PDB file of C-alpha atoms in Angstrom:
ATOM      1  CA  MET M  24      95.393  53.143 -59.735  1.00 43.00           C
ATOM      2  CA  SER M  25      94.781  51.278 -56.435  1.00 49.00           C
ATOM      3  CA  THR M  26      92.083  48.509 -56.392  1.00 58.00           C
ATOM      4  CA  GLU M  27      91.614  48.662 -52.603  1.00 64.00           C
ATOM      5  CA  THR M  28      88.292  50.083 -51.374  1.00 66.00           C
ATOM      6  CA  ALA M  29      88.501  53.163 -49.251  1.00 69.00           C
ATOM      7  CA  LEU M  30      87.488  52.880 -45.607  1.00 65.00           C
ATOM      8  CA  LYS M  31      84.633  55.330 -46.050  1.00 67.00           C
ATOM      9  CA  ASP M  32      83.175  53.222 -48.893  1.00 70.00           C
ATOM     10  CA  LEU M  33      82.963  49.993 -46.835  1.00 70.00           C
ATOM     11  CA  PRO M  34      79.466  48.962 -45.597  1.00 70.00           C
ATOM     12  CA  LYS M  35      78.543  50.193 -42.147  1.00 73.00           C
ATOM     13  CA  VAL M  36      77.661  47.729 -39.326  1.00 70.00           C
ATOM     14  CA  ASP M  37      74.832  48.376 -36.907  1.00 76.00           C
ATOM     15  CA  PRO M  38      76.368  49.701 -33.642  1.00 76.00           C
ATOM     16  CA  THR M  39      74.118  47.423 -31.526  1.00 79.00           C
ATOM     17  CA  LEU M  40      75.131  44.312 -33.486  1.00 75.00           C
ATOM     18  CA  LYS M  41      78.770  45.430 -33.451  1.00 76.00           C
ATOM     19  CA  GLY M  42      78.688  45.759 -29.661  1.00 77.00           C
ATOM     20  CA  GLN M  43      77.145  42.301 -29.236  1.00 77.00           C
ATOM     21  CA  LEU M  44      79.767  40.703 -31.501  1.00 75.00           C
ATOM     22  CA  GLU M  45      82.670  42.411 -29.743  1.00 77.00           C
ATOM     23  CA  GLY M  46      81.356  41.493 -26.269  1.00 77.00           C
ATOM     24  CA  PHE M  47      80.671  37.800 -27.127  1.00 75.00           C
ATOM     25  CA  THR M  48      82.695  35.162 -25.214  1.00 77.00           C
ATOM     26  CA  PRO M  49      82.628  31.342 -25.688  1.00 76.00           C
ATOM     27  CA  ASP M  50      81.928  30.760 -21.985  1.00 78.00           C
ATOM     28  CA  LYS M  51      78.338  31.992 -22.591  1.00 75.00           C
ATOM     29  CA  LEU M  52      77.527  28.929 -24.756  1.00 77.00           C
ATOM     30  CA  LYS M  53      75.552  26.068 -23.145  1.00 80.00           C
ATOM     31  CA  LYS M  54      76.761  22.480 -23.371  1.00 81.00           C
ATOM     32  CA  THR M  55      74.521  20.246 -25.485  1.00 81.00           C
ATOM     33  CA  ASP M  56      74.749  16.489 -25.897  1.00 80.00           C
ATOM     34  CA  THR M  57      74.141  15.237 -29.419  1.00 80.00           C
ATOM     35  CA  GLU M  58      72.281  11.945 -29.723  1.00 78.00           C
ATOM     36  CA  GLU M  59      72.504  10.009 -32.978  1.00 77.00           C
ATOM     37  CA  LYS M  60      69.408   7.945 -33.637  1.00 76.00           C
ATOM     38  CA  THR M  61      69.396   5.025 -36.067  1.00 76.00           C
ATOM     39  CA  ILE M  62      65.940   4.211 -37.405  1.00 79.00           C
ATOM     40  CA  LEU M  63      65.658   0.477 -38.064  1.00 81.00           C
ATOM     41  CA  PRO M  64      63.317  -0.719 -40.823  1.00 82.00           C
ATOM     42  CA  SER M  65      60.069  -2.412 -39.814  1.00 86.00           C
ATOM     43  CA  LYS M  66      59.204  -6.081 -40.425  1.00 89.00           C
ATOM     44  CA  GLU M  67      57.038  -5.158 -43.429  1.00 90.00           C
ATOM     45  CA  ASP M  68      59.887  -3.119 -44.991  1.00 89.00           C
ATOM     46  CA  VAL M  69      62.321  -6.034 -44.566  1.00 89.00           C
ATOM     47  CA  GLU M  70      59.874  -8.512 -46.160  1.00 91.00           C
ATOM     48  CA  SER M  71      59.172  -6.110 -49.025  1.00 91.00           C
ATOM     49  CA  GLU M  72      62.903  -5.618 -49.649  1.00 91.00           C
ATOM     50  CA  LYS M  73      63.469  -9.404 -49.647  1.00 91.00           C
ATOM     51  CA  LEU M  74      60.707  -9.976 -52.178  1.00 91.00           C
ATOM     52  CA  ARG M  75      62.052  -7.184 -54.371  1.00 90.00           C
ATOM     53  CA  ASN M  76      65.601  -8.611 -54.285  1.00 90.00           C
ATOM     54  CA  GLU M  77      64.342 -12.128 -55.082  1.00 89.00           C
ATOM     55  CA  HIS M  78      62.286 -10.781 -57.978  1.00 87.00           C
ATOM     56  CA  LEU M  79      65.294  -8.881 -59.400  1.00 88.00           C
ATOM     57  CA  GLU M  80      67.519 -11.919 -58.938  1.00 87.00           C
ATOM     58  CA  ASN M  81      65.064 -14.182 -60.767  1.00 85.00           C
ATOM     59  CA  ILE M  82      64.878 -11.700 -63.642  1.00 84.00           C
ATOM     60  CA  SER M  83      68.667 -11.402 -63.937  1.00 84.00           C
ATOM     61  CA  LYS M  84      69.199 -15.215 -63.812  1.00 83.00           C
ATOM     62  CA  PHE M  85      66.324 -16.111 -66.157  1.00 81.00           C
ATOM     63  CA  PRO M  86      67.594 -18.417 -68.931  1.00 80.00           C
ATOM     64  CA  SER M  87      66.591 -16.961 -72.274  1.00 79.00           C
ATOM     65  CA  GLY M  88      67.038 -20.398 -73.896  1.00 80.00           C
ATOM     66  CA  ARG M  89      63.667 -21.497 -72.471  1.00 80.00           C
ATOM     67  CA  LEU M  90      61.826 -18.940 -74.551  1.00 80.00           C
ATOM     68  CA  LYS M  91      59.969 -20.263 -77.589  1.00 83.00           C
ATOM     69  CA  ARG M  92      59.881 -18.511 -80.919  1.00 83.00           C
ATOM     70  CA  THR M  93      56.439 -17.121 -81.790  1.00 84.00           C
ATOM     71  CA  SER M  94      55.351 -15.767 -85.132  1.00 82.00           C
ATOM     72  CA  THR M  95      52.927 -12.857 -85.153  1.00 82.00           C
ATOM     73  CA  SER M  96      50.101 -13.073 -87.666  1.00 79.00           C
ATOM     74  CA  GLU M  97      48.351  -9.863 -88.623  1.00 79.00           C
ATOM     75  CA  LYS M  98      44.642 -10.268 -89.343  1.00 78.00           C
ATOM     76  CA  ILE M  99      42.736  -7.818 -91.497  1.00 79.00           C
ATOM     77  CA  VAL M 100      39.124  -7.513 -90.354  1.00 79.00           C
ATOM     78  CA  LEU M 101      36.868  -6.711 -93.305  1.00 82.00           C
ATOM     79  CA  PRO M 102      33.826  -4.534 -92.665  1.00 83.00           C
ATOM     80  CA  SER M 103      30.418  -6.199 -92.618  1.00 86.00           C
ATOM     81  CA  SER M 104      27.626  -5.489 -95.114  1.00 87.00           C
ATOM     82  CA  SER M 105      25.861  -3.199 -92.633  1.00 89.00           C
ATOM     83  CA  ASP M 106      29.059  -1.158 -92.167  1.00 89.00           C
ATOM     84  CA  VAL M 107      29.455  -0.823 -95.956  1.00 89.00           C
ATOM     85  CA  GLU M 108      25.835   0.333 -96.351  1.00 91.00           C
ATOM     86  CA  ALA M 109      26.225   2.863 -93.514  1.00 91.00           C
ATOM     87  CA  GLU M 110      29.416   4.204 -95.133  1.00 90.00           C
ATOM     88  CA  LYS M 111      27.638   4.573 -98.496  1.00 91.00           C
ATOM     89  CA  LYS M 112      24.732   6.466 -96.935  1.00 91.00           C
ATOM     90  CA  GLU M 113      27.105   8.798 -95.087  1.00 91.00           C
ATOM     91  CA  LYS M 114      29.054   9.536 -98.281  1.00 89.00           C
ATOM     92  CA  ALA M 115      25.831  10.202-100.226  1.00 88.00           C
ATOM     93  CA  HIS M 116      24.635  12.553 -97.484  1.00 88.00           C
ATOM     94  CA  LEU M 117      27.945  14.479 -97.501  1.00 88.00           C
ATOM     95  CA  GLN M 118      27.913  14.751-101.302  1.00 87.00           C
ATOM     96  CA  ALA M 119      24.319  16.060-101.228  1.00 85.00           C
ATOM     97  CA  VAL M 120      25.265  18.697 -98.639  1.00 85.00           C
ATOM     98  CA  GLU M 121      28.458  19.761-100.452  1.00 85.00           C
ATOM     99  CA  GLY M 122      26.761  19.920-103.864  1.00 83.00           C
ATOM    100  CA  PHE M 123      23.660  21.762-102.692  1.00 81.00           C
ATOM    101  CA  ASN M 124      22.820  24.781-104.862  1.00 82.00           C
ATOM    102  CA  ALA M 125      21.906  27.786-102.746  1.00 80.00           C
ATOM    103  CA  ALA M 126      20.246  29.396-105.804  1.00 82.00           C
ATOM    104  CA  ASN M 127      17.341  26.960-105.408  1.00 82.00           C
ATOM    105  CA  LEU M 128      16.372  28.568-102.117  1.00 83.00           C
ATOM    106  CA  LYS M 129      13.327  30.833-102.140  1.00 84.00           C
ATOM    107  CA  HIS M 130      13.344  34.287-100.661  1.00 85.00           C
ATOM    108  CA  ALA M 131      11.347  34.576 -97.429  1.00 85.00           C
ATOM    109  CA  SER M 132      10.525  37.780 -95.613  1.00 84.00           C
ATOM    110  CA  THR M 133      10.426  37.742 -91.829  1.00 84.00           C
ATOM    111  CA  LYS M 134       7.485  39.452 -90.199  1.00 81.00           C
ATOM    112  CA  GLU M 135       7.790  40.508 -86.582  1.00 80.00           C
ATOM    113  CA  LYS M 136       4.519  40.328 -84.714  1.00 80.00           C
ATOM    114  CA  ILE M 137       3.939  42.273 -81.516  1.00 79.00           C
ATOM    115  CA  VAL M 138       1.584  40.397 -79.208  1.00 78.00           C
ATOM    116  CA  LEU M 139      -0.455  42.874 -77.201  1.00 80.00           C
ATOM    117  CA  PRO M 140      -1.507  41.883 -73.663  1.00 82.00           C
ATOM    118  CA  ALA M 141      -5.073  40.745 -73.118  1.00 85.00           C
ATOM    119  CA  LYS M 142      -7.632  42.753 -71.151  1.00 87.00           C
ATOM    120  CA  GLU M 143      -7.272  40.408 -68.151  1.00 90.00           C
ATOM    121  CA  ASP M 144      -3.476  40.865 -68.096  1.00 88.00           C
ATOM    122  CA  ILE M 145      -3.881  44.680 -68.110  1.00 87.00           C
ATOM    123  CA  GLU M 146      -6.357  44.549 -65.205  1.00 90.00           C
ATOM    124  CA  THR M 147      -4.039  42.234 -63.234  1.00 90.00           C
ATOM    125  CA  GLU M 148      -1.085  44.569 -63.820  1.00 89.00           C
ATOM    126  CA  ARG M 149      -3.115  47.581 -62.652  1.00 88.00           C
ATOM    127  CA  THR M 150      -4.148  45.725 -59.490  1.00 90.00           C
ATOM    128  CA  HIS M 151      -0.511  44.838 -58.734  1.00 88.00           C
ATOM    129  CA  GLN M 152       0.603  48.433 -59.282  1.00 87.00           C
ATOM    130  CA  SER M 153      -2.140  49.827 -57.028  1.00 86.00           C
ATOM    131  CA  ILE M 154      -1.245  47.367 -54.263  1.00 87.00           C
ATOM    132  CA  PHE M 155       2.465  48.211 -54.591  1.00 86.00           C
ATOM    133  CA  GLN M 156       1.773  51.962 -54.489  1.00 85.00           C
ATOM    134  CA  GLY M 157      -0.467  51.526 -51.441  1.00 82.00           C
ATOM    135  CA  VAL M 158       2.271  49.605 -49.593  1.00 83.00           C
ATOM    136  CA  THR M 159       5.124  51.968 -50.497  1.00 83.00           C
ATOM    137  CA  GLY M 160       3.083  55.154 -49.820  1.00 81.00           C
ATOM    138  CA  PHE M 161       1.526  53.945 -46.558  1.00 80.00           C
ATOM    139  CA  ASN M 162       1.665  56.555 -43.764  1.00 81.00           C
ATOM    140  CA  LYS M 163       2.704  54.974 -40.465  1.00 80.00           C
ATOM    141  CA  ALA M 164       1.286  57.972 -38.568  1.00 81.00           C
ATOM    142  CA  ASN M 165      -2.230  56.689 -39.285  1.00 81.00           C
ATOM    143  CA  MET M 166      -1.556  53.525 -37.255  1.00 82.00           C
ATOM    144  CA  ARG M 167      -3.078  53.276 -33.763  1.00 83.00           C
ATOM    145  CA  HIS M 168      -1.207  52.151 -30.695  1.00 83.00           C
ATOM    146  CA  ALA M 169      -2.190  48.680 -29.503  1.00 84.00           C
ATOM    147  CA  GLU M 170      -1.157  46.896 -26.326  1.00 83.00           C
ATOM    148  CA  THR M 171      -0.658  43.147 -26.310  1.00 83.00           C
ATOM    149  CA  GLN M 172      -2.245  41.292 -23.415  1.00 80.00           C
ATOM    150  CA  GLU M 173      -0.843  37.916 -22.458  1.00 78.00           C
ATOM    151  CA  LYS M 174      -3.517  35.563 -21.162  1.00 77.00           C
ATOM    152  CA  VAL M 175      -2.748  32.531 -19.035  1.00 74.00           C
ATOM    153  CA  ALA M 176      -5.243  29.714 -19.719  1.00 76.00           C
ATOM    154  CA  LEU M 177      -6.031  27.917 -16.438  1.00 79.00           C
ATOM    155  CA  PRO M 178      -6.908  24.205 -16.593  1.00 81.00           C
ATOM    156  CA  ALA M 179     -10.570  23.238 -16.425  1.00 84.00           C
ATOM    157  CA  LYS M 180     -12.154  21.399 -13.486  1.00 86.00           C
ATOM    158  CA  GLU M 181     -12.201  18.134 -15.434  1.00 89.00           C
ATOM    159  CA  ASP M 182      -8.461  18.408 -16.250  1.00 88.00           C
ATOM    160  CA  ILE M 183      -7.647  18.993 -12.552  1.00 88.00           C
ATOM    161  CA  GLU M 184      -9.684  15.934 -11.498  1.00 90.00           C
ATOM    162  CA  THR M 185      -7.990  13.813 -14.183  1.00 90.00           C
ATOM    163  CA  GLU M 186      -4.531  14.960 -13.069  1.00 89.00           C
ATOM    164  CA  LYS M 187      -5.392  14.162  -9.415  1.00 89.00           C
ATOM    165  CA  THR M 188      -6.552  10.662 -10.428  1.00 90.00           C
ATOM    166  CA  HIS M 189      -3.309  10.043 -12.370  1.00 88.00           C
ATOM    167  CA  GLN M 190      -1.196  11.210  -9.438  1.00 87.00           C
ATOM    168  CA  SER M 191      -3.066   9.005  -6.953  1.00 85.00           C
ATOM    169  CA  ILE M 192      -2.683   5.971  -9.238  1.00 87.00           C
ATOM    170  CA  PHE M 193       1.031   6.680  -9.711  1.00 86.00           C
ATOM    171  CA  GLN M 194       1.574   7.090  -5.962  1.00 85.00           C
ATOM    172  CA  GLY M 195      -0.344   3.858  -5.305  1.00 82.00           C
ATOM    173  CA  VAL M 196       1.841   1.942  -7.789  1.00 83.00           C
ATOM    174  CA  THR M 197       5.163   3.377  -6.593  1.00 83.00           C
ATOM    175  CA  GLY M 198       4.310   2.976  -2.876  1.00 81.00           C
ATOM    176  CA  PHE M 199       2.746  -0.490  -3.150  1.00 79.00           C
ATOM    177  CA  ASP M 200       3.818  -2.927  -0.405  1.00 80.00           C
ATOM    178  CA  LYS M 201       4.616  -6.355  -1.860  1.00 79.00           C
ATOM    179  CA  SER M 202       4.412  -7.964   1.606  1.00 81.00           C
ATOM    180  CA  GLN M 203       0.612  -7.604   1.509  1.00 80.00           C
ATOM    181  CA  MET M 204       0.366  -9.908  -1.499  1.00 81.00           C
ATOM    182  CA  ARG M 205      -0.898 -13.471  -0.931  1.00 83.00           C
ATOM    183  CA  HIS M 206       0.744 -16.564  -2.339  1.00 83.00           C
ATOM    184  CA  ALA M 207      -1.184 -18.152  -5.200  1.00 84.00           C
ATOM    185  CA  GLU M 208      -0.531 -21.449  -6.956  1.00 83.00           C
ATOM    186  CA  THR M 209      -1.191 -21.793 -10.655  1.00 83.00           C
ATOM    187  CA  GLU M 210      -2.991 -24.931 -11.824  1.00 81.00           C
ATOM    188  CA  GLU M 211      -2.668 -25.885 -15.485  1.00 79.00           C
ATOM    189  CA  LYS M 212      -5.808 -27.516 -16.823  1.00 78.00           C
ATOM    190  CA  VAL M 213      -5.889 -29.558 -20.021  1.00 75.00           C
ATOM    191  CA  ALA M 214      -9.291 -29.276 -21.687  1.00 77.00           C
ATOM    192  CA  LEU M 215     -10.190 -32.561 -23.432  1.00 80.00           C
ATOM    193  CA  PRO M 216     -12.414 -32.387 -26.518  1.00 81.00           C
ATOM    194  CA  ALA M 217     -16.103 -33.277 -26.114  1.00 84.00           C
ATOM    195  CA  LYS M 218     -17.696 -36.383 -27.641  1.00 86.00           C
ATOM    196  CA  GLU M 219     -19.361 -34.273 -30.366  1.00 89.00           C
ATOM    197  CA  ASP M 220     -15.974 -32.742 -31.358  1.00 88.00           C
ATOM    198  CA  ILE M 221     -14.394 -36.224 -31.617  1.00 87.00           C
ATOM    199  CA  GLU M 222     -17.243 -37.511 -33.801  1.00 89.00           C
ATOM    200  CA  LYS M 223     -17.018 -34.413 -36.002  1.00 89.00           C
ATOM    201  CA  GLU M 224     -13.241 -34.862 -36.392  1.00 88.00           C
ATOM    202  CA  LYS M 225     -13.718 -38.539 -37.338  1.00 88.00           C
ATOM    203  CA  GLY M 226     -16.311 -37.554 -39.959  1.00 87.00           C
ATOM    204  CA  GLN M 227     -13.954 -34.983 -41.497  1.00 87.00           C
ATOM    205  CA  GLN M 228     -11.067 -37.483 -41.606  1.00 87.00           C
ATOM    206  CA  ALA M 229     -13.296 -40.099 -43.257  1.00 86.00           C
ATOM    207  CA  LEU M 230     -14.425 -37.503 -45.826  1.00 85.00           C
ATOM    208  CA  PHE M 231     -10.792 -36.531 -46.601  1.00 84.00           C
ATOM    209  CA  GLN M 232      -9.787 -40.202 -46.961  1.00 84.00           C
ATOM    210  CA  GLY M 233     -12.718 -40.835 -49.277  1.00 81.00           C
ATOM    211  CA  ILE M 234     -11.747 -37.878 -51.474  1.00 82.00           C
ATOM    212  CA  GLU M 235      -8.037 -38.795 -51.578  1.00 83.00           C
ATOM    213  CA  GLY M 236      -8.692 -42.502 -52.278  1.00 81.00           C
ATOM    214  CA  PHE M 237     -11.469 -41.946 -54.837  1.00 78.00           C
ATOM    215  CA  ASN M 238     -11.074 -44.052 -57.996  1.00 80.00           C
ATOM    216  CA  GLN M 239     -11.919 -42.083 -61.116  1.00 78.00           C
ATOM    217  CA  SER M 240     -12.474 -45.307 -63.115  1.00 79.00           C
ATOM    218  CA  ASN M 241     -15.770 -45.779 -61.265  1.00 79.00           C
ATOM    219  CA  LEU M 242     -17.189 -42.645 -62.917  1.00 78.00           C
ATOM    220  CA  LYS M 243     -19.721 -43.121 -65.720  1.00 80.00           C
ATOM    221  CA  LYS M 244     -19.626 -41.144 -68.940  1.00 80.00           C
ATOM    222  CA  THR M 245     -22.422 -38.581 -69.149  1.00 81.00           C
ATOM    223  CA  GLU M 246     -23.400 -36.393 -72.077  1.00 80.00           C
ATOM    224  CA  THR M 247     -24.542 -32.880 -71.341  1.00 78.00           C
ATOM    225  CA  GLN M 248     -27.478 -31.579 -73.344  1.00 75.00           C
ATOM    226  CA  GLU M 249     -27.967 -27.839 -73.562  1.00 72.00           C
ATOM    227  CA  LYS M 250     -31.632 -26.868 -73.861  1.00 72.00           C
ATOM    228  CA  ASN M 251     -32.799 -23.431 -74.990  1.00 70.00           C
ATOM    229  CA  PRO M 252     -36.321 -22.880 -73.557  1.00 71.00           C
ATOM    230  CA  LEU M 253     -38.569 -20.985 -75.985  1.00 74.00           C
ATOM    231  CA  PRO M 254     -40.614 -18.090 -74.571  1.00 75.00           C
ATOM    232  CA  THR M 255     -44.278 -18.736 -73.908  1.00 78.00           C
ATOM    233  CA  LYS M 256     -47.165 -16.922 -75.605  1.00 81.00           C
ATOM    234  CA  GLU M 257     -47.724 -14.725 -72.529  1.00 82.00           C
ATOM    235  CA  ILE M 258     -44.042 -13.620 -72.487  1.00 81.00           C
ATOM    236  CA  ILE M 259     -44.225 -12.765 -76.217  1.00 80.00           C
ATOM    237  CA  GLU M 260     -47.416 -10.689 -75.649  1.00 83.00           C
ATOM    238  CA  GLN M 261     -45.779  -8.854 -72.709  1.00 81.00           C
ATOM    239  CA  GLU M 262     -42.712  -8.129 -74.821  1.00 80.00           C
ATOM    240  CA  LYS M 263     -44.885  -6.708 -77.630  1.00 80.00           C
ATOM    241  CA  ASN M 264     -46.877  -4.522 -75.247  1.00 79.00           C
ATOM    242  CA  ALA M 265     -43.691  -3.199 -73.636  1.00 68.00           C
TER     243      ALA M 265
END
């Protein structure tokens, strides 16, 4: 039996594609120049590569004889007294929960109570329903046609006069002629204090100096006596009558 495929069983080629392939000639190709670009690394990449190579070289050449032997000591941290007490309480709580006898529970019957609305709530609900029904069942045919009039509010006489004044002031400022201004010289006057002010200042300075330089050793010891005045006979009579 022959293994060759019959001509009728071979896949068919599109006639359009077949015509293009048969009519193709190399002279229709366009000449193209190929440029090979070499991307050089940046300054940062070069520095990073140098540091990486130095680091690897230092690791590979590291003398292991410089290492010192170190013994590891394992420490066992004992719990504190508060931790022990907390652990005991937790264990006692778990034992109480695990050993709880459900037979000690008492039977309880659940009563479902239906809370009826108050009189005020019923009246409020009726009002809401009546309003809603009035809005939904409203007949638009009962509405009357209304025309909207747009009114233009003219400024009052006072506003017009104020605006005219502002405009005249603005025009006077913007159109002011500086050549009409006269030259003026400024004289700086130094006001000296009067004789009474000088005497008053001297008195205040003398008072401050006397207070600052006061010697407390010159004070004499004084005893304070607290006296309670007794009410007179007339005050006692008035108090009784009141």
